[in-house]
GROMACS .gro file of C-alpha atoms in nm:
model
  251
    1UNK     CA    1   8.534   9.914  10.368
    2UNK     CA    2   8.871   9.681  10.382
    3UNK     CA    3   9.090   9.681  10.672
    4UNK     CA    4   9.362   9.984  10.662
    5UNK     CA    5   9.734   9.981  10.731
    6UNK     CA    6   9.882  10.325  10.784
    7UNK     CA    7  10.254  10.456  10.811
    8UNK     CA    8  10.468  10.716  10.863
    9UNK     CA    9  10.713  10.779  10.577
   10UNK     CA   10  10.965  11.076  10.468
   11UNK     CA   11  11.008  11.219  10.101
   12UNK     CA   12  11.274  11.343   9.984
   13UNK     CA   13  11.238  11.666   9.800
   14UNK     CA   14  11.477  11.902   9.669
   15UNK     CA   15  11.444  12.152   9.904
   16UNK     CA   16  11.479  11.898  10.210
   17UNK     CA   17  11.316  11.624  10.378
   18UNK     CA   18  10.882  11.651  10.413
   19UNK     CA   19  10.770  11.387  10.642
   20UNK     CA   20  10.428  11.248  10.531
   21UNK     CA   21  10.163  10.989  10.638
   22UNK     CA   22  10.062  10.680  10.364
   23UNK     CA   23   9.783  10.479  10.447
   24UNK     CA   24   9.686  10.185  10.184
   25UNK     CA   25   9.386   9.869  10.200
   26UNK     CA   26   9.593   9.549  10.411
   27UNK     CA   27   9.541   9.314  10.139
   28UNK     CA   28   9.874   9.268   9.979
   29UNK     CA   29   9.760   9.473   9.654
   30UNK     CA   30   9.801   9.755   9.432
   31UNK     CA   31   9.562  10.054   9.434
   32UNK     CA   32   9.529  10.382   9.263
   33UNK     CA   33   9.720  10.635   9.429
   34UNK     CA   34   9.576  10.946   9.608
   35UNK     CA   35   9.756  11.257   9.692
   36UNK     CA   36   9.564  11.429   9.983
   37UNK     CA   37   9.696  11.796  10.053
   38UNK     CA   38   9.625  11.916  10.383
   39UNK     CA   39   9.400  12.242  10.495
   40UNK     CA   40   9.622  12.477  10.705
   41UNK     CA   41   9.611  12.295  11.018
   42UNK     CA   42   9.844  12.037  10.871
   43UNK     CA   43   9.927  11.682  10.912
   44UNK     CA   44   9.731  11.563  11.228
   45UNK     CA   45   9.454  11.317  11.317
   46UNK     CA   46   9.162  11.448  11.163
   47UNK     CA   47   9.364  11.395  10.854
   48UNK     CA   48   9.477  11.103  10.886
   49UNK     CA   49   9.141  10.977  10.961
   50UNK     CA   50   9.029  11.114  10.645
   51UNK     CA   51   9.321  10.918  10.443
   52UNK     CA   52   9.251  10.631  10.648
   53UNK     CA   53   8.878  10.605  10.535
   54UNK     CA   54   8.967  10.676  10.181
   55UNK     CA   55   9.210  10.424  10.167
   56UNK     CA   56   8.926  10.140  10.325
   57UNK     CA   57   8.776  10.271   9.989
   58UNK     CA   58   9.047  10.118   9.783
   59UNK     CA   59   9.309  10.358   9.723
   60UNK     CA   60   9.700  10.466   9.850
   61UNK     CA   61   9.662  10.768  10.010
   62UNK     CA   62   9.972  10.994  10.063
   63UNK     CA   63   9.942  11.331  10.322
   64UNK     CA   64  10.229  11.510  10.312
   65UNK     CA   65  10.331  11.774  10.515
   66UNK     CA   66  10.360  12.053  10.271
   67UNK     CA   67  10.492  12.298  10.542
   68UNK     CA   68  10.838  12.077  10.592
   69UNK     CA   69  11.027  12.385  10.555
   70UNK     CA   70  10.929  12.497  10.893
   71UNK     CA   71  11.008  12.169  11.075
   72UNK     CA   72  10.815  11.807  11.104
   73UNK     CA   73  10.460  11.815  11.176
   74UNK     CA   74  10.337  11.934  11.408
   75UNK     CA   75  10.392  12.262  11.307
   76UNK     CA   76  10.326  12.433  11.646
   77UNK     CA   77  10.101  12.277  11.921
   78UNK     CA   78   9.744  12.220  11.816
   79UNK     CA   79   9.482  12.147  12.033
   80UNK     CA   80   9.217  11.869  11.978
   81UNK     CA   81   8.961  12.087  11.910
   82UNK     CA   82   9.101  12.375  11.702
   83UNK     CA   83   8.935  12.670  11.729
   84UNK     CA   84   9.067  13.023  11.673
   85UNK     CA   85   8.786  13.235  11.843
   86UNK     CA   86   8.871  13.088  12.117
   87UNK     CA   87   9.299  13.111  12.070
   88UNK     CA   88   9.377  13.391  11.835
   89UNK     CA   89   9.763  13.298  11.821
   90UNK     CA   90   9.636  12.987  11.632
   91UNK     CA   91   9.609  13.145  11.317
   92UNK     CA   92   9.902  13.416  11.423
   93UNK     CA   93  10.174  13.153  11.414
   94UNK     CA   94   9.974  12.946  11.081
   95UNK     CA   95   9.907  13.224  10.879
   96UNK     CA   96  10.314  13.324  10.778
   97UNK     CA   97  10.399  12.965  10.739
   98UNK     CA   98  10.090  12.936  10.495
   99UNK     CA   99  10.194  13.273  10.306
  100UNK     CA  100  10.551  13.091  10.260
  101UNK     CA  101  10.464  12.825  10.016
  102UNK     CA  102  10.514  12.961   9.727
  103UNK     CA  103  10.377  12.835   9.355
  104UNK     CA  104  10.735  12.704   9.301
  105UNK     CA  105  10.741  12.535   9.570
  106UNK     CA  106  10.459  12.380   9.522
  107UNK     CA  107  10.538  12.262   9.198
  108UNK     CA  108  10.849  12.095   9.302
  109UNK     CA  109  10.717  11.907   9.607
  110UNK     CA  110  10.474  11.788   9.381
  111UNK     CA  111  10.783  11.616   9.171
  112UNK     CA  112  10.857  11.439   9.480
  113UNK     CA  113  10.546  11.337   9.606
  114UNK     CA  114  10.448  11.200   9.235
  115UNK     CA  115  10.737  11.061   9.195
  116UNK     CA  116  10.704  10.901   9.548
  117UNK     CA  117  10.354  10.755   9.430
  118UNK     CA  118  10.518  10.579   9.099
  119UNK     CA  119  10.796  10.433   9.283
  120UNK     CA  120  10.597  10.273   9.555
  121UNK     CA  121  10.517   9.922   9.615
  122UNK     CA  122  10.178  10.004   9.748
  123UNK     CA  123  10.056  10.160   9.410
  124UNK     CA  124   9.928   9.994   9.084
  125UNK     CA  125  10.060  10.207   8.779
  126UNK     CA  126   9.951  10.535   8.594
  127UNK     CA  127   9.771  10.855   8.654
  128UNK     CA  128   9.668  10.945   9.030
  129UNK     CA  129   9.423  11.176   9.147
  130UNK     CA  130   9.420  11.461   9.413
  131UNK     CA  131   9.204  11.568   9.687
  132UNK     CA  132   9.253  11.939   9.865
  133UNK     CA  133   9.129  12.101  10.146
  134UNK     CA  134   9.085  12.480  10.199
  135UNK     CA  135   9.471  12.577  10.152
  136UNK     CA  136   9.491  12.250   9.950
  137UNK     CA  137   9.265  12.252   9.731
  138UNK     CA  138   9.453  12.555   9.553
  139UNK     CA  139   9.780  12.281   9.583
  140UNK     CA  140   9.542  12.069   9.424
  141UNK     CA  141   9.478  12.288   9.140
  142UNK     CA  142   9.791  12.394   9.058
  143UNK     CA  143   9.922  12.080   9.076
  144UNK     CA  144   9.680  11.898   8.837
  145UNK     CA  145   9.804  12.234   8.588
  146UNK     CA  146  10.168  12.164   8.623
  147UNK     CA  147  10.161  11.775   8.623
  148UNK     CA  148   9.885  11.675   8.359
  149UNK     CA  149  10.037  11.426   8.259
  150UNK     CA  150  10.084  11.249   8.622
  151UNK     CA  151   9.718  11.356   8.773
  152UNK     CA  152   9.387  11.195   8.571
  153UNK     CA  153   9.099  11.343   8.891
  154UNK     CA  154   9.159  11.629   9.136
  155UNK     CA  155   8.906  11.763   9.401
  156UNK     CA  156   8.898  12.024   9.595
  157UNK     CA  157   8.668  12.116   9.913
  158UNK     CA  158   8.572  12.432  10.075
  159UNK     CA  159   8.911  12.586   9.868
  160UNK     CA  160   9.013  12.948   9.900
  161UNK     CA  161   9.154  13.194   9.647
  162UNK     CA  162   9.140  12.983   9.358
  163UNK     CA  163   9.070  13.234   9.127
  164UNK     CA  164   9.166  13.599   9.236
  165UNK     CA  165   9.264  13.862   9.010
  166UNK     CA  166   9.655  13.819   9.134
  167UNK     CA  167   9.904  13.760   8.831
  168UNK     CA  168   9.949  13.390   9.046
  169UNK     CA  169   9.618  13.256   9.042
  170UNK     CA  170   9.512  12.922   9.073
  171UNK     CA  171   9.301  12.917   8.811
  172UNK     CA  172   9.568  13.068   8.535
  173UNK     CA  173   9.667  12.749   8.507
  174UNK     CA  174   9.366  12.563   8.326
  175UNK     CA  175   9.436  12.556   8.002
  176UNK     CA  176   9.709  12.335   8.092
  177UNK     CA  177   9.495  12.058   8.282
  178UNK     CA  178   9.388  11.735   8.151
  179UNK     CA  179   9.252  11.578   8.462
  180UNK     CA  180   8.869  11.579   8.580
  181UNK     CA  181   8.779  11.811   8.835
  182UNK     CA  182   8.550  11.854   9.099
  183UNK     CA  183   8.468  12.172   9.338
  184UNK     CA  184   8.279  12.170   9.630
  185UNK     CA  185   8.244  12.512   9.736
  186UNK     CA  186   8.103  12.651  10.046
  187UNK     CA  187   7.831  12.942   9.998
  188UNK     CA  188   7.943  13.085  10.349
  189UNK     CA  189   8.298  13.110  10.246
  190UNK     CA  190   8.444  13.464  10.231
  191UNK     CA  191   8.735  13.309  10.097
  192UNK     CA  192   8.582  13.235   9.737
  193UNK     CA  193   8.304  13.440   9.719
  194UNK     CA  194   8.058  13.378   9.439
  195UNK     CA  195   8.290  13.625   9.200
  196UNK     CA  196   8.614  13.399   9.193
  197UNK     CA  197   8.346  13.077   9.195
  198UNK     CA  198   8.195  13.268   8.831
  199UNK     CA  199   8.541  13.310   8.757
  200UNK     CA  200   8.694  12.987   8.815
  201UNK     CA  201   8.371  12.831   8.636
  202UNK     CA  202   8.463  13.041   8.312
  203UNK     CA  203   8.795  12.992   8.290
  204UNK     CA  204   8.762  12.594   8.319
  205UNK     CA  205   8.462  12.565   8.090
  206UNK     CA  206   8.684  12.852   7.804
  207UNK     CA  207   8.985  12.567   7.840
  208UNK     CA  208   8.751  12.297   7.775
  209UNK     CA  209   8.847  12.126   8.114
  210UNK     CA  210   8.571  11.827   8.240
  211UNK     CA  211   8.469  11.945   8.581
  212UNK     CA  212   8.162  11.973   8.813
  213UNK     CA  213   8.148  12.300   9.086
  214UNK     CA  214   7.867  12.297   9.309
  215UNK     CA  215   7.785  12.485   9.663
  216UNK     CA  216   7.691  12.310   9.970
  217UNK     CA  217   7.384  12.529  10.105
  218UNK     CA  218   7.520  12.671  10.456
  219UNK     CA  219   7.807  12.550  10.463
  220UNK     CA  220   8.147  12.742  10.622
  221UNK     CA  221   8.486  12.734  10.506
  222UNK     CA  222   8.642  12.391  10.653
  223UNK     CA  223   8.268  12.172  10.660
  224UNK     CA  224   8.471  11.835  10.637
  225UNK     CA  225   8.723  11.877  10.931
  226UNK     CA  226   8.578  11.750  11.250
  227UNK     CA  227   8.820  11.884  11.477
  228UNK     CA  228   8.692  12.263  11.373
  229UNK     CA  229   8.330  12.434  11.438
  230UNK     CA  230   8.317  12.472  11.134
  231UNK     CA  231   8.264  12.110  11.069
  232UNK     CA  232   7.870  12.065  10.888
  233UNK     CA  233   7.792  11.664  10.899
  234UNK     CA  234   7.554  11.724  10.605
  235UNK     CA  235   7.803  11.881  10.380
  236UNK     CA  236   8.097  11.683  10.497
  237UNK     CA  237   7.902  11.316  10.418
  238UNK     CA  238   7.819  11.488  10.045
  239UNK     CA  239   8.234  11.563  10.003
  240UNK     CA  240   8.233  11.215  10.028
  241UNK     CA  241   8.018  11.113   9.821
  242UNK     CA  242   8.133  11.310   9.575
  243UNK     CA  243   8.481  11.250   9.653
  244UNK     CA  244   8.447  10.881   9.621
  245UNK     CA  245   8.191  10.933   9.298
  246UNK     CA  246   8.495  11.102   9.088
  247UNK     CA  247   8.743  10.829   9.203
  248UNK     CA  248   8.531  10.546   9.075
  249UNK     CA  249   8.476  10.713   8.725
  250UNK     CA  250   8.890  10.769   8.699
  251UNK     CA  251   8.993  10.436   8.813
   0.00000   0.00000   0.00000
C-alpha cells in the first residue's frame, strides 16, 4: 500500500453542481481510474476510507455524491454509527431522496463523472472501472450498460433490485455491456433474493457478458460498511479481495 492523497472536488453536471471526494496514490503518477458509487448513506467517512484504501492499491478513485440534487453531502445528519433500529427517521428522511434518482439521471451524472475521470490529471488514459454498494451497485450496473464504451470492470456488493420484474430494471440493460463484471451478493439480503440473483445470472450469461456472481454465506445487506451492524469482517475482507482481483485482470 502507497501513501494516499485525498481531496474534495465539485463536478459539474447538467443538472447542477455534485460535490465529490477523489483520492489518488502521492507519487506524482497516473493510475486507472475508479468510479465508486455510494450505498444510501452517502458520501461520508466510511466511504472515503474505502476510496482511500483502494487508491493505496493503485488507482484514482472518484465518490461522488449522487444525491446533489438535494444539497451537498451530508444529506441530513448521520451519526457515527448508523443504525436504523435504533433511529427510525434515518431511513424516513433517506428513503425519498433514494426513490428520486431516476435512470436518467443516472445516466447523465455518469457523463459528468466519466468525463471528469478523462479530463483529470490524476488519471492515465482509457477505460475505467466501477465499484457499487447496495443502492450503487444498481448505478454501477446501469452505468457499465449505458457507457460501454467508457467502463472495461464494474462490481457490485451486497446490491439491491438489480433485476426485478419492473419495465426499469437493472439488468435490462445487459445486452448492451462490454465490461467484466463481478457480484457479490449477500444470501441474507431480502433485497435480491435468490429469484432476481437466477435472474440477473440468466440474463448476463443469454448476452454473453464475462462476469462472476457469488454469495457470501451469512452475510446481510451492507457486510462491507463498518459504520452499520450489518458490517461482517469475513465477507467484507473477501469484497476486497475480489474487488482488487477484477482490477488487476482489467488494468
Amino acid at each position: 500500500m502507497t501513501a494516499v492523497q485525498g481531496t474534495d472536488v465539485d463536478i459539474r453536471t447538467e443538472d447542477g453542481v455534485a460535490d465529490a471526494y477523489v483520492a489518488h496514490p502521492a507519487d506524482g503518477k497516473l493510475h486507472p481510474g475508479v468510479l465508486l458509487y455510494q450505498d444510501a448513506y452517502g458520501l461520508r467517512p466510511q466511504l472515503r476510507a474505502m476510496a482511500d484504501r483502494l487508491a493505496g492499491a493503485g488507482y484514482t478513485v472518484l465518490v461522488p455524491n449522487v444525491f446533489y440534487r438535494h444539497g451537498r453531502t451530508p444529506i441530513g445528519e448521520l451519526p457515527a454509527f448508523i443504525d436504523p433500529a435504533a433511529d427510525p427517521t434515518i431511513w424516513e428522511r433517506i428513503s425519498p431522496v433514494m426513490a428520486s434518482l431516476t435512470p436518467e439521471q443516472t445516466e447523465r451524472d455518469a457523463d459528468a463523472y466519466l468525463g471528469w475521470l478523462a479530463d483529470s490529471p490524476l488519471v492515465a488514459d482509457g477505460p475505467v472501472a466501477l465499484t457499487g454498494y447496495c443502492m450503487g451497485a444498481r448505478l454501477a450496473l446501469r452505468t457499465a450498460a449505458t457507457h460501454p464504451e467508457r467502463v472495461a470492470a464494474a462490481a457490485g456488493f451486497h446490491g439491491g433490485r438489480l433485476a426485478t420484474d419492473a419495465p426499469d430494471s437493472p439488468h435490462l440493460g445487459a445486452e448492451h455491456i462490454g465490461a467484466e463484471l463481478y457480484f457479490g451478493h449477500a444470501d441474507q439480503d431480502p433485497s435480491m433474493p435468490e429469484e432476481q440473483i437466477r435472474r440477473l445470472e440468466d440474463a448476463l450469461t443469454k448476452a454473453g457478458v464475462r462476469h462472476t456472481t457469488e454469495v457470501y454465506p451469512g452475510a446481510g445487506h451492507g457486510y462491507s460498511q463498518a459504520d452499520t451492524p450489518a458490517y461482517d469482517r469475513e465477507a467484507d475482507e473477501r469484497h476486497w479481495a475480489a474487488l482488487l482481483d477484477l482490477l488487476s485482470r482489467t488494468f
